[in-house]
Tab-separated table of C-alpha atoms in Angstrom:
chain	number	residue	atom	x	y	z
A	23	MET	CA	59.979	-39.725	-63.319
A	24	ASN	CA	57.660	-37.180	-63.956
A	25	ALA	CA	57.739	-33.842	-61.047
A	26	HIS	CA	53.985	-34.170	-61.406
A	27	SER	CA	53.640	-37.687	-60.171
A	28	ALA	CA	56.137	-36.772	-57.522
A	29	THR	CA	55.241	-37.609	-54.067
A	30	ILE	CA	56.273	-34.844	-50.615
A	31	LEU	CA	56.268	-35.665	-47.438
A	32	MET	CA	55.600	-32.622	-45.009
A	33	VAL	CA	56.835	-32.802	-41.430
A	34	GLU	CA	55.622	-30.189	-39.851
A	35	ASP	CA	54.095	-29.345	-36.215
A	36	ASP	CA	52.164	-26.207	-37.130
A	37	PRO	CA	48.438	-27.231	-39.067
A	38	GLU	CA	48.115	-24.199	-40.387
A	39	ILE	CA	50.508	-24.464	-42.588
A	40	SER	CA	51.267	-28.521	-43.267
A	41	ARG	CA	47.119	-27.683	-44.932
A	42	LEU	CA	47.975	-25.120	-46.763
A	43	VAL	CA	50.873	-26.408	-48.663
A	44	ALA	CA	49.415	-29.312	-48.669
A	45	ASP	CA	46.348	-28.286	-50.547
A	46	PHE	CA	48.672	-25.733	-52.763
A	47	MET	CA	51.213	-28.928	-54.003
A	48	ARG	CA	48.423	-30.750	-54.488
A	49	ARG	CA	47.053	-28.619	-56.777
A	50	GLU	CA	49.762	-28.318	-58.530
A	51	GLY	CA	49.637	-32.507	-59.171
A	52	PHE	CA	51.902	-33.907	-56.272
A	53	GLU	CA	50.712	-36.187	-53.998
A	54	VAL	CA	51.541	-35.352	-50.132
A	55	ALA	CA	51.840	-36.674	-46.975
A	56	CYS	CA	51.984	-34.532	-43.765
A	57	VAL	CA	53.176	-35.587	-40.241
A	58	ALA	CA	54.021	-33.267	-37.476
A	59	ASP	CA	57.134	-34.789	-36.049
A	60	GLY	CA	60.102	-37.103	-36.826
A	61	LYS	CA	59.007	-40.059	-34.751
A	62	ALA	CA	55.143	-39.724	-37.256
A	63	MET	CA	57.848	-39.829	-39.665
A	64	ASP	CA	59.592	-42.723	-38.938
A	65	SER	CA	56.491	-44.342	-39.101
A	66	THR	CA	54.679	-43.504	-42.314
A	67	LEU	CA	58.602	-43.660	-44.004
A	68	GLN	CA	58.180	-47.508	-43.167
A	69	ARG	CA	54.851	-47.557	-45.589
A	70	LEU	CA	56.038	-44.565	-47.929
A	71	ARG	CA	59.036	-43.600	-50.215
A	72	PRO	CA	58.648	-39.815	-50.557
A	73	ASP	CA	60.930	-37.981	-54.012
A	74	LEU	CA	60.945	-35.184	-51.615
A	75	VAL	CA	61.033	-33.934	-47.296
A	76	ILE	CA	60.040	-30.476	-46.625
A	77	LEU	CA	61.651	-30.093	-43.075
A	78	ASP	CA	60.518	-27.924	-40.532
A	79	LEU	CA	63.786	-26.829	-38.238
A	80	MET	CA	62.107	-26.291	-35.406
A	81	LEU	CA	59.863	-29.364	-34.305
A	82	PRO	CA	58.566	-30.731	-31.245
A	83	GLY	CA	60.967	-33.834	-29.201
A	84	GLU	CA	64.117	-34.031	-32.357
A	85	ASP	CA	64.665	-31.006	-34.209
A	86	GLY	CA	64.603	-30.721	-37.973
A	87	LEU	CA	68.753	-31.000	-38.297
A	88	SER	CA	68.665	-34.131	-36.045
A	89	ILE	CA	66.247	-35.471	-38.275
A	90	CYS	CA	67.963	-34.246	-41.446
A	91	ARG	CA	71.408	-35.980	-40.259
A	92	ARG	CA	69.695	-38.724	-39.394
A	93	LEU	CA	68.490	-38.975	-42.809
A	94	ARG	CA	71.052	-38.186	-44.600
A	95	ALA	CA	73.613	-41.248	-43.361
A	96	ASP	CA	70.795	-43.220	-44.247
A	97	ASP	CA	69.344	-41.794	-47.778
A	98	SER	CA	70.197	-39.517	-50.599
A	99	LEU	CA	66.061	-38.498	-50.137
A	100	PRO	CA	66.316	-35.056	-50.965
A	101	ILE	CA	65.424	-32.856	-48.341
A	102	LEU	CA	63.944	-29.402	-48.512
A	103	MET	CA	64.687	-27.482	-44.954
A	104	LEU	CA	62.223	-24.448	-43.194
A	105	THR	CA	62.044	-22.356	-40.878
A	106	ALA	CA	60.885	-18.942	-39.207
A	107	LYS	CA	65.288	-18.516	-38.855
A	108	SER	CA	66.696	-16.202	-41.128
A	109	ASP	CA	70.164	-16.096	-39.338
A	110	GLU	CA	73.018	-17.490	-42.049
A	111	ILE	CA	74.162	-19.546	-39.312
A	112	ASP	CA	71.234	-21.948	-38.901
A	113	ARG	CA	70.907	-21.803	-42.895
A	114	VAL	CA	73.959	-23.002	-43.409
A	115	VAL	CA	74.219	-26.050	-40.941
A	116	GLY	CA	70.909	-26.818	-41.996
A	117	LEU	CA	73.186	-27.172	-45.890
A	118	GLU	CA	75.568	-28.884	-43.947
A	119	MET	CA	73.665	-31.303	-42.390
A	120	GLY	CA	72.818	-32.450	-45.665
A	121	ALA	CA	69.434	-30.066	-46.638
A	122	ASP	CA	69.354	-29.544	-50.977
A	123	ASP	CA	67.863	-26.306	-50.513
A	124	TYR	CA	66.648	-24.131	-46.477
A	125	LEU	CA	63.795	-21.911	-47.706
A	126	THR	CA	62.402	-19.185	-45.141
A	127	LYS	CA	58.945	-18.623	-43.334
A	128	PRO	CA	57.038	-16.466	-44.092
A	129	PHE	CA	57.461	-17.766	-48.511
A	130	GLY	CA	55.253	-17.207	-50.797
A	131	PRO	CA	53.582	-20.314	-52.981
A	132	ARG	CA	54.879	-20.046	-55.792
A	133	GLU	CA	58.822	-19.703	-54.739
A	134	LEU	CA	58.118	-23.277	-53.158
A	135	LEU	CA	56.942	-25.397	-55.458
A	136	ALA	CA	59.750	-23.405	-57.586
A	137	ARG	CA	62.682	-24.953	-55.294
A	138	VAL	CA	60.654	-28.326	-55.151
A	139	ARG	CA	60.846	-28.598	-58.752
A	140	ALA	CA	64.781	-27.883	-59.175
A	141	ILE	CA	65.695	-29.978	-56.345
A	142	LEU	CA	63.338	-32.756	-58.474
A	143	ARG	CA	64.937	-32.917	-61.465
A	144	ARG	CA	68.748	-32.820	-59.735
A	145	ALA	CA	66.927	-35.471	-57.971
A	146	ASN	CA	66.212	-37.147	-61.150
A	147	GLY	CA	69.775	-36.218	-63.419
A	148	ALA	CA	68.052	-33.644	-65.659
A	149	PRO	CA	70.102	-31.340	-66.737
A	150	ALA	CA	68.928	-28.164	-64.826
A	151	LYS	CA	68.320	-25.063	-67.133
A	152	PRO	CA	67.274	-21.686	-65.913
A	153	LEU	CA	63.427	-21.155	-65.481
A	154	VAL	CA	62.734	-17.849	-67.253
A	155	ARG	CA	60.024	-15.943	-65.884
A	156	ARG	CA	59.196	-13.493	-68.363
A	157	PHE	CA	55.537	-13.328	-69.788
A	158	ALA	CA	54.009	-11.679	-73.097
A	159	PHE	CA	50.861	-10.247	-72.771
A	160	ASP	CA	48.473	-7.609	-74.618
A	161	ARG	CA	51.225	-4.842	-74.292
A	162	PHE	CA	53.534	-5.846	-71.344
A	163	VAL	CA	56.307	-7.712	-70.349
A	164	ILE	CA	56.249	-9.150	-67.049
A	165	ASP	CA	59.919	-10.349	-65.173
A	166	LEU	CA	59.198	-11.995	-62.248
A	167	ASP	CA	62.286	-12.668	-61.358
A	168	ALA	CA	63.244	-8.503	-62.011
A	169	ARG	CA	59.591	-7.635	-60.567
A	170	SER	CA	59.129	-5.287	-62.924
A	171	VAL	CA	56.284	-4.276	-65.847
A	172	GLU	CA	57.133	-2.700	-69.014
A	173	THR	CA	55.231	-2.209	-72.094
A	174	VAL	CA	56.654	-2.811	-75.489
A	175	GLU	CA	55.934	0.526	-76.945
A	176	ALA	CA	59.365	2.715	-77.049
A	177	ASN	CA	59.435	5.823	-74.863
A	178	THR	CA	57.215	4.108	-72.723
A	179	PRO	CA	57.656	3.930	-68.924
A	180	VAL	CA	57.535	0.777	-67.012
A	181	LEU	CA	54.018	0.436	-65.323
A	182	GLN	CA	53.765	1.576	-60.967
A	183	LEU	CA	52.707	-1.394	-59.115
A	184	THR	CA	52.568	-2.034	-54.968
A	185	SER	CA	54.233	-5.415	-53.808
A	186	ALA	CA	50.550	-6.973	-53.654
A	187	GLU	CA	49.843	-5.784	-56.899
A	188	PHE	CA	52.651	-7.229	-58.369
A	189	ASP	CA	52.243	-10.308	-56.618
A	190	LEU	CA	48.715	-10.623	-57.832
A	191	LEU	CA	49.527	-10.254	-61.726
A	192	GLY	CA	52.080	-12.506	-61.105
A	193	CYS	CA	49.357	-15.103	-60.449
A	194	PHE	CA	47.062	-14.157	-63.196
A	195	VAL	CA	50.062	-14.755	-65.762
A	196	GLN	CA	51.116	-18.073	-64.708
A	197	ARG	CA	47.145	-18.790	-64.866
A	198	PRO	CA	45.205	-16.497	-68.033
A	199	ARG	CA	42.170	-17.242	-69.527
A	200	ARG	CA	41.446	-19.848	-66.601
A	201	VAL	CA	38.856	-19.227	-63.774
A	202	LEU	CA	40.523	-18.154	-60.479
A	203	THR	CA	38.731	-17.820	-57.186
A	204	ARG	CA	38.762	-15.678	-54.258
A	205	ASP	CA	41.192	-18.035	-52.306
A	206	GLN	CA	42.680	-19.773	-54.989
A	207	ILE	CA	43.990	-16.145	-55.451
A	208	LEU	CA	44.639	-15.221	-51.850
A	209	ASP	CA	46.382	-18.797	-51.597
A	210	TRP	CA	48.666	-18.056	-54.717
A	211	THR	CA	49.311	-14.401	-53.902
A	212	ARG	CA	49.450	-14.449	-49.535
A	213	GLY	CA	49.550	-17.862	-48.141
A	214	ARG	CA	49.231	-18.621	-44.498
A	215	SER	CA	48.797	-14.781	-44.152
A	216	ALA	CA	45.680	-14.152	-45.492
A	217	GLU	CA	42.668	-14.449	-43.417
A	218	PRO	CA	39.073	-16.029	-43.951
A	219	PHE	CA	37.658	-13.870	-45.934
A	220	ASP	CA	39.431	-11.440	-47.473
A	221	ARG	CA	38.544	-8.832	-48.812
A	222	THR	CA	41.958	-6.881	-49.995
A	223	VAL	CA	41.728	-9.390	-53.020
A	224	ASP	CA	38.694	-7.221	-54.552
A	225	MET	CA	40.466	-3.963	-54.027
A	226	LEU	CA	43.593	-5.299	-55.395
A	227	ILE	CA	41.671	-6.972	-58.121
A	228	SER	CA	40.375	-3.632	-58.268
A	229	ARG	CA	43.577	-0.925	-58.694
A	230	LEU	CA	45.039	-3.614	-60.758
A	231	ARG	CA	42.300	-3.088	-64.120
A	232	ARG	CA	42.652	0.603	-63.312
A	233	LYS	CA	46.600	0.843	-63.945
A	234	LEU	CA	46.283	-2.162	-66.846
A	235	ASP	CA	43.602	0.170	-68.535
A	236	GLY	CA	45.174	3.177	-68.072
A	237	ALA	CA	48.028	1.382	-70.133
A	238	SER	CA	46.161	-0.393	-72.329
A	239	PRO	CA	43.051	1.333	-72.896
A	240	GLY	CA	39.949	-1.110	-73.458
A	241	SER	CA	42.338	-4.450	-72.834
A	242	ASN	CA	39.949	-5.218	-69.995
A	243	LEU	CA	42.497	-8.111	-69.843
A	244	ILE	CA	40.241	-8.712	-65.854
A	245	THR	CA	36.852	-9.728	-65.950
A	246	THR	CA	34.575	-11.033	-62.895
A	247	VAL	CA	32.954	-14.411	-63.918
A	248	ARG	CA	30.062	-14.269	-61.708
A	249	ASN	CA	30.296	-17.018	-58.732
A	250	GLY	CA	32.957	-18.219	-60.074
A	251	GLY	CA	35.828	-15.482	-59.881
A	252	TYR	CA	38.166	-13.889	-61.941
A	253	LEU	CA	39.733	-14.478	-64.902
A	254	PHE	CA	42.845	-13.033	-66.652
A	255	THR	CA	41.875	-12.979	-70.323
A	256	ALA	CA	45.276	-12.059	-71.877
A	257	THR	CA	47.200	-14.688	-74.276
A	258	VAL	CA	50.464	-15.298	-72.008
A	259	LYS	CA	53.272	-16.377	-73.974
A	260	GLN	CA	56.739	-17.217	-72.090
A	261	VAL	CA	59.716	-15.344	-73.801
A	262	SER	CA	63.398	-15.005	-72.913
């Protein structure tokens, strides 16, 4: 099974989280169905066989732990558990109940995507491969896990970015030479915390442009597309 043809069933009572996650995952090629509680999940499972369940811990009626225990007793359906709780005991209990992975709210959409893909690979018996998240472009190398940006020239300091600027650059390097709308950038970098008509993305792009241009004069790595959005112009290569 190709992960991009996988079907996800999301059990989440917050309609805004469900909408944002479903929209994002659909753009990444997944089929997504959303329900708000265990009863609706049971009804959906009678007609739909998902490849993975994204299950919120705090649900009305039957809670996520009980649902997870029940699903695991009858099936090997992969489960990714979501929760607003961050206590270690909640993570341990969720995993002991049979969840394949655990993600604490608030979470970034790219982290969710990476975890979903990893679970699907394991479920399909694919050998685990280290996820390379280093990318080279222009005269820079960005490491998404180490959250650093270096220049290829010797004796040149790392590029100093704020957390928001780094997330924005990470969004661009994973989608080079593709026009991204402001709404897409907000979804991929800030997720549910983004407000409608949020103008901070324009400010962040302006700041990121200045820092990139300062380290690589004349590179013009981020351009504005009229009535479209923003385009990252560099050729990007994944590096080890």
